[in-house]
Coordinates of C-alpha atoms (C1' of nucleotides) in Angstrom, one line a residue:
Chain A
M21 CA 20.1 13.7 4.9
G22 CA 19.5 12.5 8.6
L23 CA 16.1 10.6 8.8
A24 CA 14.6 12.7 11.5
L25 CA 15.2 15.7 9.3
C26 CA 14.0 14.1 6.2
L27 CA 10.8 13.2 8.0
L28 CA 10.4 16.8 9.5
S29 CA 10.8 18.2 6.1
H30 CA 8.4 15.5 4.7
L31 CA 5.1 16.9 6.1
K32 CA 5.6 15.3 9.6
L33 CA 2.9 13.1 8.3
Y34 CA 3.1 10.3 10.9
Q35 CA 3.9 12.9 13.7
N36 CA 0.7 14.8 12.7
M37 CA -1.4 11.6 13.0
N38 CA -1.9 12.2 16.8
L39 CA -3.4 14.7 18.9
A40 CA -0.7 15.7 21.6
T41 CA 3.3 15.2 20.7
P42 CA 4.1 16.3 24.4
P43 CA 7.3 15.7 26.4
V44 CA 8.2 12.6 28.1
I45 CA 6.7 11.9 31.1
T46 CA 7.4 9.2 34.0
P47 CA 4.3 7.0 35.3
E48 CA 4.2 7.7 39.0
S49 CA 1.0 7.7 41.5
V50 CA -1.4 10.9 41.1
K51 CA -3.8 13.0 43.0
V52 CA -7.1 14.1 41.5
A53 CA -6.1 17.9 40.8
C54 CA -4.7 18.7 37.5
S55 CA -2.1 20.6 39.3
N56 CA -0.8 17.3 40.7
C57 CA -1.5 15.0 37.8
N58 CA 1.3 13.4 36.1
L59 CA -0.4 13.9 33.0
R60 CA -0.3 17.5 33.5
E61 CA 2.3 18.2 30.7
L62 CA 0.4 16.3 28.1
C63 CA -3.1 17.7 29.0
M64 CA -2.3 21.4 30.2
P65 CA -0.1 24.6 28.9
A66 CA 3.1 25.3 30.4
G67 CA 3.8 28.6 32.4
F68 CA 1.6 28.6 34.8
N69 CA 2.6 29.5 38.6
A70 CA 1.3 27.6 41.5
N71 CA -1.9 30.1 42.2
D72 CA -2.9 29.7 38.3
M73 CA -2.9 26.0 38.5
K74 CA -5.0 25.9 41.7
K75 CA -7.6 28.0 39.4
L76 CA -7.0 25.3 36.8
D77 CA -8.0 22.7 38.7
E78 CA -11.5 23.9 38.4
I79 CA -11.7 23.0 35.0
V80 CA -12.0 19.3 35.6
A81 CA -15.5 18.6 37.3
T82 CA -15.2 14.7 37.9
R83 CA -13.7 11.8 36.5
R84 CA -15.4 9.0 35.0
R85 CA -14.8 5.5 34.3
V86 CA -15.5 3.5 30.9
K87 CA -15.3 0.0 30.6
Q88 CA -13.9 -1.8 27.6
G89 CA -16.2 -1.9 24.6
D90 CA -18.4 1.1 26.5
M91 CA -18.9 4.5 24.8
L92 CA -17.8 7.6 26.4
F93 CA -20.1 9.6 24.2
S94 CA -22.0 8.9 21.0
N95 CA -23.2 10.3 18.0
G96 CA -26.1 12.7 18.7
D97 CA -25.1 13.0 22.1
A98 CA -25.9 16.4 23.8
F99 CA -22.3 18.1 23.9
T100 CA -21.4 19.5 27.4
S101 CA -17.8 18.6 28.0
L102 CA -14.2 17.8 26.8
Y103 CA -12.6 14.8 28.0
A104 CA -8.9 14.3 29.1
I105 CA -7.9 10.6 29.1
R106 CA -6.2 9.7 32.2
T107 CA -5.8 6.1 31.4
G108 CA -6.8 3.9 28.6
F109 CA -7.2 3.9 25.0
F110 CA -10.0 5.0 22.7
K111 CA -11.3 5.1 19.3
T112 CA -13.7 7.8 17.5
C113 CA -15.7 6.8 14.8
I114 CA -18.5 7.7 12.5
S115 CA -20.7 5.3 10.7
T116 CA -23.4 5.6 7.7
E117 CA -26.9 4.0 8.0
D118 CA -25.8 1.1 5.6
G119 CA -23.1 0.1 8.2
R120 CA -19.9 1.5 6.8
E121 CA -17.9 2.5 9.7
Q122 CA -14.7 4.9 9.5
V123 CA -12.6 5.3 12.5
T124 CA -11.4 8.7 12.7
G125 CA -8.6 8.2 15.3
F126 CA -7.1 6.6 18.1
Q127 CA -6.5 8.4 21.3
M128 CA -4.5 7.7 24.5
A129 CA -3.3 9.0 27.9
G130 CA -2.9 12.8 27.7
E131 CA -5.4 13.6 24.7
I132 CA -8.5 15.3 24.5
I133 CA -11.7 14.0 23.0
G134 CA -15.1 15.5 22.1
L135 CA -14.0 18.6 20.0
D136 CA -16.4 17.4 17.3
G137 CA -19.3 18.6 19.3
I138 CA -18.7 22.0 20.1
V139 CA -20.0 23.2 16.6
T140 CA -23.7 21.5 16.8
D141 CA -23.7 21.3 20.6
H142 CA -24.1 17.3 19.7
H143 CA -21.5 14.9 19.1
S144 CA -21.0 13.6 15.7
C145 CA -19.2 10.5 16.5
N146 CA -18.8 7.6 18.7
A147 CA -15.9 7.5 21.4
V148 CA -15.4 3.6 22.5
A149 CA -12.9 2.5 24.8
L150 CA -10.5 -0.2 23.6
E151 CA -9.5 -0.9 27.2
D152 CA -10.9 0.2 30.5
A153 CA -10.4 3.7 30.7
E154 CA -10.8 6.6 33.2
V155 CA -11.2 10.2 31.9
C156 CA -11.3 13.8 33.2
V157 CA -14.5 15.3 32.6
M158 CA -14.1 19.2 31.5
P159 CA -17.5 20.8 31.1
F160 CA -16.9 23.1 28.0
A161 CA -18.3 25.9 30.1
N162 CA -15.6 25.7 32.4
V163 CA -12.9 25.6 29.5
E164 CA -14.6 28.6 28.2
D165 CA -14.7 30.6 31.3
L166 CA -11.4 30.1 32.5
S167 CA -10.0 30.5 28.8
R168 CA -11.1 34.0 28.9
E169 CA -9.2 34.4 32.6
F170 CA -6.1 32.6 31.4
P171 CA -4.5 33.7 27.9
L172 CA -2.2 30.6 28.3
L173 CA -5.0 28.5 28.5
Q174 CA -7.1 30.0 25.8
R175 CA -3.9 29.5 23.6
H176 CA -3.5 26.0 24.4
V177 CA -7.2 25.0 23.7
H178 CA -6.7 26.8 20.3
K179 CA -3.7 24.5 19.8
I180 CA -5.4 21.5 20.7
M181 CA -8.0 22.4 18.1
S182 CA -5.5 23.2 15.5
R183 CA -3.4 20.0 16.0
E184 CA -6.5 18.0 15.7
I185 CA -7.1 19.5 12.3
V186 CA -3.8 19.2 11.2
R187 CA -3.5 15.7 12.3
E188 CA -6.7 14.9 10.0
N189 CA -4.9 16.7 7.1
S190 CA -2.3 14.3 7.3
V191 CA -4.6 11.6 7.6
M192 CA -6.4 12.7 4.4
M193 CA -2.9 12.7 2.5
L194 CA -2.5 9.0 3.9
L195 CA -5.9 8.0 2.6
G196 CA -5.8 9.8 -0.7
N197 CA -2.4 9.3 -1.9
M198 CA -0.4 6.3 -0.1
R199 CA -0.7 2.7 -0.7
A200 CA -1.4 -0.1 1.8
E201 CA 2.0 -0.6 3.3
E202 CA 3.1 3.1 3.3
R203 CA -0.1 3.6 5.4
L204 CA 0.5 0.8 8.0
A205 CA 4.1 2.2 8.2
A206 CA 2.9 5.7 9.0
F207 CA 0.5 4.4 11.5
L208 CA 2.9 2.2 13.2
L209 CA 5.5 5.2 13.4
N210 CA 3.1 7.3 14.9
L211 CA 1.7 4.8 17.4
T212 CA 5.3 4.2 18.8
Q213 CA 6.2 7.8 18.7
R214 CA 3.2 8.7 20.7
L215 CA 4.0 6.1 23.3
H216 CA 7.6 6.8 23.5
A217 CA 6.2 10.3 24.7
R218 CA 4.7 8.6 27.2
G219 CA 7.6 6.9 28.7
F220 CA 7.1 3.3 26.7
S221 CA 9.4 1.7 24.6
Q222 CA 10.3 3.1 20.9
T223 CA 10.3 -0.5 19.4
E224 CA 7.8 -2.7 21.4
L225 CA 4.0 -2.1 21.6
T226 CA 0.9 -4.2 22.2
L227 CA -1.9 -2.9 19.7
R228 CA -5.2 -2.1 21.5
M229 CA -7.1 -2.3 18.4
S230 CA -8.1 -4.9 15.9
R231 CA -6.9 -5.4 12.6
E232 CA -10.5 -4.5 11.3
E233 CA -10.3 -1.2 13.5
I234 CA -6.8 -0.5 12.0
G235 CA -8.0 -1.0 8.6
S236 CA -11.1 1.3 9.2
Y237 CA -8.7 4.0 10.3
L238 CA -6.5 3.6 7.1
G239 CA -8.9 2.9 4.5
M240 CA -8.3 -0.7 3.8
K241 CA -9.7 -4.3 4.7
L242 CA -8.8 -6.4 7.8
E243 CA -7.0 -8.7 5.3
T244 CA -4.9 -6.2 3.7
V245 CA -3.7 -5.1 7.0
S246 CA -2.8 -8.4 8.1
R247 CA -1.0 -9.1 4.9
A248 CA 1.1 -6.0 5.2
F249 CA 2.0 -6.8 8.8
S250 CA 3.1 -10.2 7.4
K251 CA 5.0 -8.6 4.6
F252 CA 6.8 -6.3 7.1
S253 CA 7.5 -9.6 9.3
D254 CA 8.9 -11.6 6.3
D255 CA 11.0 -8.6 5.4
G256 CA 12.6 -8.8 8.8
I257 CA 11.4 -5.0 9.6
I258 CA 9.2 -6.0 12.5
E259 CA 8.0 -8.9 14.6
V260 CA 4.6 -9.5 14.9
K261 CA 2.8 -11.9 17.2
Q262 CA -1.2 -11.1 17.1
R263 CA -1.2 -7.5 18.7
Y264 CA 2.2 -7.5 20.0
V265 CA 4.8 -5.5 17.5
R266 CA 8.3 -5.3 18.0
I267 CA 9.9 -3.0 15.6
L268 CA 13.2 -4.4 14.3
N269 CA 14.1 -1.7 11.8
T270 CA 12.6 1.7 12.2
D271 CA 14.5 3.4 9.2
A272 CA 13.2 0.8 7.0
L273 CA 9.8 1.5 8.1
K274 CA 10.4 5.2 7.4
K275 CA 11.6 4.5 4.0
I276 CA 8.6 2.8 3.3
F277 CA 6.4 5.6 4.7
N278 CA 8.7 8.1 2.5
P279 CA 10.5 6.2 -0.2
E280 CA 12.0 9.2 -2.3
T281 CA 13.4 11.2 0.6
C282 CA 14.9 9.0 2.9
N283 CA 18.1 7.6 1.9
Chain B
M11 CA -38.3 8.8 4.4
G12 CA -37.8 12.4 3.1
L13 CA -34.7 12.8 1.0
A14 CA -33.7 15.8 3.4
L15 CA -34.4 13.8 6.6
C16 CA -32.5 11.0 4.9
L17 CA -29.3 12.6 4.6
L18 CA -29.8 14.3 8.1
S19 CA -29.9 10.9 9.3
H20 CA -27.0 9.8 7.6
L21 CA -24.2 11.7 9.1
K22 CA -24.8 14.8 7.2
L23 CA -21.8 13.8 5.0
Y24 CA -21.6 16.3 2.2
Q25 CA -23.0 19.2 4.4
N26 CA -19.8 18.7 6.5
M27 CA -17.5 18.8 3.8
N28 CA -17.8 22.6 4.0
L29 CA -16.5 25.1 6.6
A30 CA -19.8 27.2 7.0
T31 CA -23.6 26.3 6.5
P32 CA -24.7 29.9 7.0
P33 CA -27.8 31.7 6.5
V34 CA -28.7 33.2 2.9
I35 CA -27.3 36.1 2.2
T36 CA -28.1 38.9 -0.6
P37 CA -25.1 40.4 -2.6
E38 CA -24.8 44.3 -2.2
S39 CA -22.2 46.6 -2.0
V40 CA -20.3 46.9 1.3
K41 CA -18.1 49.0 3.5
V42 CA -14.6 48.2 4.9
A43 CA -15.9 47.4 8.3
C44 CA -17.4 44.0 9.6
S45 CA -20.3 45.8 11.4
N46 CA -21.1 46.7 7.6
C47 CA -19.9 43.8 5.6
N48 CA -22.7 41.8 3.9
L49 CA -20.9 38.4 4.9
R50 CA -21.1 39.5 8.5
E51 CA -23.7 36.6 9.0
L52 CA -21.2 34.1 7.5
C53 CA -18.3 35.2 9.3
M54 CA -19.2 36.8 12.6
P55 CA -21.4 35.5 15.2
A56 CA -25.2 36.6 15.7
G57 CA -26.3 38.3 18.7
F58 CA -24.0 41.5 19.0
N59 CA -25.6 44.7 19.4
A60 CA -24.3 48.0 17.4
N61 CA -21.7 48.7 20.3
D62 CA -20.3 45.2 20.2
M63 CA -19.8 45.3 16.5
K64 CA -18.0 48.7 16.6
K65 CA -15.5 46.7 18.9
L66 CA -15.6 43.7 16.6
D67 CA -14.4 45.9 13.7
E68 CA -10.9 45.9 15.2
I69 CA -10.4 42.2 14.6
V70 CA -9.8 43.0 10.9
A71 CA -6.4 44.6 10.3
T72 CA -6.5 45.1 6.8
R73 CA -7.6 43.5 3.3
R74 CA -5.5 41.6 1.1
R75 CA -5.9 40.8 -2.5
V76 CA -4.8 37.5 -4.1
K77 CA -4.4 36.8 -7.8
Q78 CA -5.5 33.8 -9.4
G79 CA -2.7 31.2 -8.8
D80 CA -0.8 32.9 -5.8
M81 CA -0.6 31.9 -2.5
L82 CA -2.2 33.3 0.5
F83 CA 0.3 31.6 2.7
S84 CA 2.4 28.5 2.0
N85 CA 3.7 25.7 4.1
G86 CA 6.4 26.9 6.6
D87 CA 5.2 30.5 6.6
A88 CA 5.0 32.1 10.1
F89 CA 1.5 32.1 11.2
T90 CA 0.2 35.4 12.3
S91 CA -3.3 35.6 11.3
L92 CA -6.5 33.9 10.1
Y93 CA -8.2 35.1 6.8
A94 CA -12.0 35.5 6.2
I95 CA -12.6 35.1 2.6
R96 CA -14.5 38.1 1.1
T97 CA -14.5 37.1 -2.7
G98 CA -12.8 34.5 -4.6
F99 CA -12.0 30.6 -4.0
F100 CA -9.2 28.9 -2.6
K101 CA -7.8 25.5 -2.1
T102 CA -5.8 24.3 0.6
C103 CA -3.2 21.6 0.0
I104 CA -0.2 19.7 1.6
S105 CA 2.4 17.7 -0.4
T106 CA 5.2 15.4 0.1
E107 CA 8.6 15.9 -1.3
D108 CA 8.2 13.2 -3.7
G109 CA 5.5 15.3 -5.4
R110 CA 2.2 13.9 -4.2
E111 CA -0.4 16.5 -3.6
Q112 CA -3.4 16.3 -1.4
V113 CA -6.0 19.1 -1.7
T114 CA -7.5 19.3 1.9
G115 CA -10.2 21.6 1.2
F116 CA -12.0 24.3 -1.2
Q117 CA -13.0 27.4 0.4
M118 CA -15.5 30.3 -0.5
A119 CA -16.5 33.5 0.3
G120 CA -17.4 33.6 4.4
E121 CA -15.1 31.0 5.0
I122 CA -12.1 31.1 7.7
I123 CA -8.6 30.0 6.2
G124 CA -5.3 29.7 8.5
L125 CA -6.4 27.4 11.6
D126 CA -3.6 25.0 10.6
G127 CA -1.1 27.3 11.5
I128 CA -2.1 27.6 15.2
V129 CA -0.7 24.5 16.5
T130 CA 3.1 25.1 15.6
D131 CA 2.9 29.0 15.1
H132 CA 3.9 28.0 11.4
H133 CA 1.5 27.1 8.4
S134 CA 1.5 23.5 7.4
C135 CA -0.5 24.1 4.3
N136 CA -0.5 26.2 1.2
A137 CA -3.5 28.3 0.4
V138 CA -3.7 29.0 -3.3
A139 CA -6.4 31.3 -4.8
L140 CA -8.3 29.5 -7.8
E141 CA -9.6 32.9 -8.7
D142 CA -8.7 36.6 -7.9
A143 CA -9.8 36.8 -4.4
E144 CA -9.8 39.6 -1.5
V145 CA -9.4 38.2 2.1
C146 CA -9.8 40.2 5.5
V147 CA -6.5 39.8 7.4
M148 CA -7.4 38.8 11.2
P149 CA -4.3 38.9 13.1
F150 CA -4.7 35.9 15.7
A151 CA -3.8 38.4 18.5
N152 CA -6.8 40.5 17.8
V153 CA -9.0 37.3 17.6
E154 CA -7.8 35.9 21.1
D155 CA -8.0 39.5 22.5
L156 CA -11.5 40.0 21.8
S157 CA -12.4 36.5 22.3
R158 CA -11.5 37.0 26.0
E159 CA -13.8 39.9 25.9
F160 CA -16.9 38.7 24.1
P161 CA -18.1 35.2 25.2
L162 CA -20.1 35.1 21.7
L163 CA -16.9 35.6 19.7
Q164 CA -15.1 33.0 21.5
R165 CA -17.5 30.5 21.1
H166 CA -18.0 31.6 17.6
V167 CA -14.1 30.8 17.1
H168 CA -14.5 27.5 18.8
K169 CA -17.4 26.5 16.6
I170 CA -15.5 27.5 13.4
M171 CA -12.7 25.0 14.4
S172 CA -14.9 22.3 15.6
R173 CA -16.9 22.6 12.3
E174 CA -13.6 22.1 10.4
I175 CA -12.7 18.9 12.4
V176 CA -16.1 17.5 11.6
R177 CA -15.6 18.3 7.9
E178 CA -12.4 16.7 8.0
N179 CA -14.1 13.6 9.6
S180 CA -16.5 13.5 6.8
V181 CA -13.8 13.6 4.3
M182 CA -12.1 10.9 5.9
M183 CA -15.3 8.6 5.5
L184 CA -15.0 9.8 1.8
L185 CA -11.7 8.6 1.3
G186 CA -11.9 5.6 3.5
N187 CA -15.2 4.0 2.6
M188 CA -16.7 5.5 -0.9
R189 CA -16.4 4.8 -4.3
A190 CA -15.5 7.2 -7.2
E191 CA -19.1 8.1 -8.1
E192 CA -20.2 8.5 -4.4
R193 CA -17.3 10.7 -3.8
L194 CA -18.0 13.0 -6.8
A195 CA -22.0 13.1 -5.8
A196 CA -21.2 14.1 -2.7
F197 CA -18.7 16.8 -3.6
L198 CA -21.3 18.5 -5.9
L199 CA -24.1 18.0 -3.4
N200 CA -21.7 20.0 -1.2
L201 CA -20.7 22.6 -3.4
T202 CA -24.2 23.5 -4.6
Q203 CA -25.4 23.6 -0.7
R204 CA -22.7 26.0 0.1
L205 CA -23.1 28.3 -3.2
H206 CA -27.0 28.2 -2.6
A207 CA -26.3 29.6 1.0
R208 CA -24.6 32.2 -0.7
G209 CA -27.4 33.2 -3.0
F210 CA -26.4 31.2 -6.0
S211 CA -28.4 28.7 -7.9
Q212 CA -28.9 25.0 -6.2
T213 CA -28.5 23.5 -9.4
E214 CA -26.3 25.3 -11.5
L215 CA -22.5 26.1 -11.1
T216 CA -19.1 26.8 -12.6
L217 CA -16.2 24.8 -10.7
R218 CA -13.2 26.9 -10.0
M219 CA -10.7 24.0 -9.9
S220 CA -9.6 21.5 -12.4
R221 CA -10.6 17.8 -12.8
E222 CA -6.9 17.4 -11.1
E223 CA -7.8 19.1 -8.0
I224 CA -11.3 17.8 -7.5
G225 CA -9.3 14.2 -8.0
S226 CA -6.7 15.3 -5.4
Y227 CA -9.4 16.4 -2.8
L228 CA -11.5 13.1 -3.4
G229 CA -8.5 10.6 -3.5
M230 CA -8.6 9.7 -7.2
K231 CA -7.1 10.3 -10.6
L232 CA -8.4 12.9 -13.0
E233 CA -9.3 10.6 -15.6
T234 CA -11.6 8.9 -12.9
V235 CA -13.1 12.1 -12.0
S236 CA -13.8 12.6 -15.6
R237 CA -15.3 9.4 -16.2
A238 CA -17.8 9.9 -13.3
F239 CA -18.8 12.8 -14.5
S240 CA -19.5 11.5 -18.0
K241 CA -21.3 8.6 -16.1
F242 CA -23.5 11.1 -14.6
S243 CA -24.2 12.9 -17.8
D244 CA -25.0 9.8 -19.6
D245 CA -27.6 8.9 -17.1
G246 CA -29.0 12.3 -17.4
I247 CA -28.2 13.0 -13.6
I248 CA -26.2 16.4 -14.8
E249 CA -25.4 18.3 -17.8
V250 CA -21.5 19.0 -18.1
K251 CA -19.8 21.4 -20.4
Q252 CA -16.0 21.6 -19.2
R253 CA -16.4 23.4 -15.8
Y254 CA -19.9 24.3 -16.1
V255 CA -22.3 21.8 -14.5
R256 CA -26.1 21.9 -14.1
I257 CA -27.6 19.2 -11.9
L258 CA -30.7 17.8 -13.6
N259 CA -31.6 15.2 -10.7
T260 CA -30.7 16.2 -7.2
D261 CA -32.2 13.2 -5.7
A262 CA -30.3 10.9 -8.1
L263 CA -27.2 12.3 -6.9
K264 CA -28.2 11.9 -3.2
K265 CA -29.0 8.3 -4.0
I266 CA -25.8 7.6 -5.5
F267 CA -24.1 9.2 -2.4
N268 CA -26.2 7.2 -0.1
P269 CA -27.9 4.2 -2.0
E270 CA -29.1 2.7 1.2
T271 CA -31.5 5.0 3.2
C272 CA -32.8 7.2 0.3
N273 CA -35.6 5.6 -1.3
Chain C
dA22 C1' -10.2 -30.4 28.7
dT23 C1' -13.6 -29.3 25.2
dC24 C1' -16.4 -26.1 23.0
dA25 C1' -17.6 -21.6 21.2
dC26 C1' -16.3 -17.4 19.8
dT27 C1' -13.6 -13.7 18.2
dC28 C1' -9.6 -12.5 15.6
dC29 C1' -6.2 -13.2 12.7
dT30 C1' -3.7 -15.7 8.7
dT31 C1' -3.5 -17.2 4.2
dG32 C1' -4.6 -18.2 -0.6
dA33 C1' -7.7 -17.9 -4.7
dT34 C1' -10.3 -15.1 -7.7
dG35 C1' -12.6 -10.4 -9.2
dC36 C1' -13.1 -5.9 -10.0
dA37 C1' -12.7 -0.8 -9.2
dA38 C1' -9.5 2.5 -10.3
dA39 C1' -5.1 3.3 -11.9
dT40 C1' -1.9 3.7 -15.5
dC41 C1' -0.9 4.3 -20.4
dA42 C1' -2.4 6.3 -24.3
dA43 C1' -4.2 9.1 -27.8
dA44 C1' -7.2 12.5 -29.5
dC45 C1' -10.3 16.5 -28.9
dG46 C1' -11.8 21.2 -27.2
dA47 C1' -10.7 25.6 -25.4
dT48 C1' -7.8 29.4 -24.8
dA49 C1' -4.0 32.2 -25.6
dA50 C1' 0.2 33.8 -28.2
dT51 C1' 2.2 34.9 -32.6
Chain D
dA9 C1' -5.9 31.8 -39.4
dT10 C1' -2.1 28.9 -37.2
dT11 C1' 0.5 27.1 -33.4
dA12 C1' 1.3 26.0 -28.8
dT13 C1' -0.4 25.1 -24.4
dC14 C1' -3.2 23.3 -21.1
dG15 C1' -7.1 21.0 -19.5
dT16 C1' -10.4 17.4 -20.7
dT17 C1' -12.2 13.0 -22.5
dT18 C1' -12.3 8.3 -24.0
dG19 C1' -10.3 3.7 -24.8
dA20 C1' -7.2 0.0 -23.7
dT21 C1' -4.6 -2.5 -20.4
dT22 C1' -2.7 -3.1 -15.9
dT23 C1' -2.7 -3.8 -11.0
dG24 C1' -3.3 -3.3 -6.0
dC25 C1' -6.6 -4.0 -2.9
dA26 C1' -11.3 -6.1 -2.1
dT27 C1' -13.7 -10.1 -1.7
dC28 C1' -14.6 -14.9 -1.1
dA29 C1' -13.4 -18.9 1.3
dA30 C1' -10.8 -21.8 4.7
dG31 C1' -8.1 -22.9 8.2
dG32 C1' -5.4 -21.8 12.5
dA33 C1' -4.6 -19.3 17.1
dG34 C1' -6.0 -17.4 21.1
dT35 C1' -9.4 -16.6 24.9
dG36 C1' -13.0 -17.6 27.9
dA37 C1' -17.2 -20.5 29.4
dT38 C1' -18.5 -24.6 31.1

DNA sequence: ATCACTCCTTGATGCAAATCAAACGATAAT
DNA sequence: ATTATCGTTTGATTTGCATCAAGGAGTGAT
């Protein structure tokens, strides 16, 4: 059984860990409108004609820059808009009063954040920029209005929300059933897959988050994350230097993630 | 600080663990149409006039009975419909090829299942009836068509999906950061809260799932679940006899769930 | 360059939960 | 009633990860 197929039949766990699994795009300069945005294929549904796209441009009210370390929104903030990430990298997290923090996701260009705010009209998590970022502000009222007009957009919005539900299901599997090295393997495979879909290398990446943030997402302590990295490195599966990671043996990672079915 | 408030400020974790936190309803006989359904307040948005409700009845195509142990849908099935639970109790779960299973949720009357299927047009989890059940089959095409007509319904659908995302965020916090007894306390508080919203006792319940299924949901082994039950029982917090549970000290449960802020 | 700070790595030890194991209780079948 | 089956409880032991601790590497400020 081929590895790709093996992983497909196996829950597509690391593939579900991200918000979007879109077509490859090539980086180039862009204009403000969605219709000219090079992230369009990541953010917007396919199948619109030029006229429709014009209308769709109305969905984005403004752009907003967020400096590294700053919050795009935080727990308790009134919900008004969804945000499409244009550049930069975010984490979303929730925390308890006694200081325990859970990272609920990492988001990159082309992905949508803010869905948590719809149900109560207030956000229930924090969205923190892990590097300087720019987002498209999409007032949710616009999204809903245009959704009623364009069934394709409506379906797209539903798919985005459903994808997030399915992703979180996969994270529950990770947290509930997998061991430390399996979790980290799934994490690395997921990250590189998403980066690859954005035109980056499949085997090389620079992490935008600390060991502690990875650990928070994966339900383990930073020391355990570090040890798992070192183990992979000792085994010749990856090369690590601080936040630079080079994957030397993708198949080995896939086997760690899913030892039974890949062989 | 009052306990209710304490928990509100503390992430509302166990409150987020369910799909719906609706108003109390009283059981009585019902007709087939949504407009006459006594679960209407759980399933449908408020604010519709009689005429609107008539149209809304079109959303439900049929009813379907599911016997205990049978699946409403399973991984890989084509997605066509959402399902509103009329009676009975479900679990949703995903599994790996090497046999590890993760329960992703337990659903009761008035809650909606099937959202996972939207993104790929195929379901990615199994929905198993834990007791004989009846569901309203809502073809998703109907849902989308009527959503474009009725902004209130559109918003309602969005809220249901957002609520599920927020619930899963809370489960991630449970799985990533909490200890066995905290998880079980949160689980019991969540279940009783949802049952109470359906007109049942706040302090007494009969579990519909096994220790193993609870454990799968909470990321622990059945023995650990059993031990946690016994511990609560020894401490006089609950009374357990197999699947019957009576909560003797809700405040103590809340303290276990959130030791820091409740005192 | 030096210092301060943050992040990361590695080692030693402790512990919560998993695993292994056995017995018990409830339910259904014969 | 008797047996079989399944779910649950409880005890003994193991183990994977957390915790505690110390030092190293990278980065920015002065």
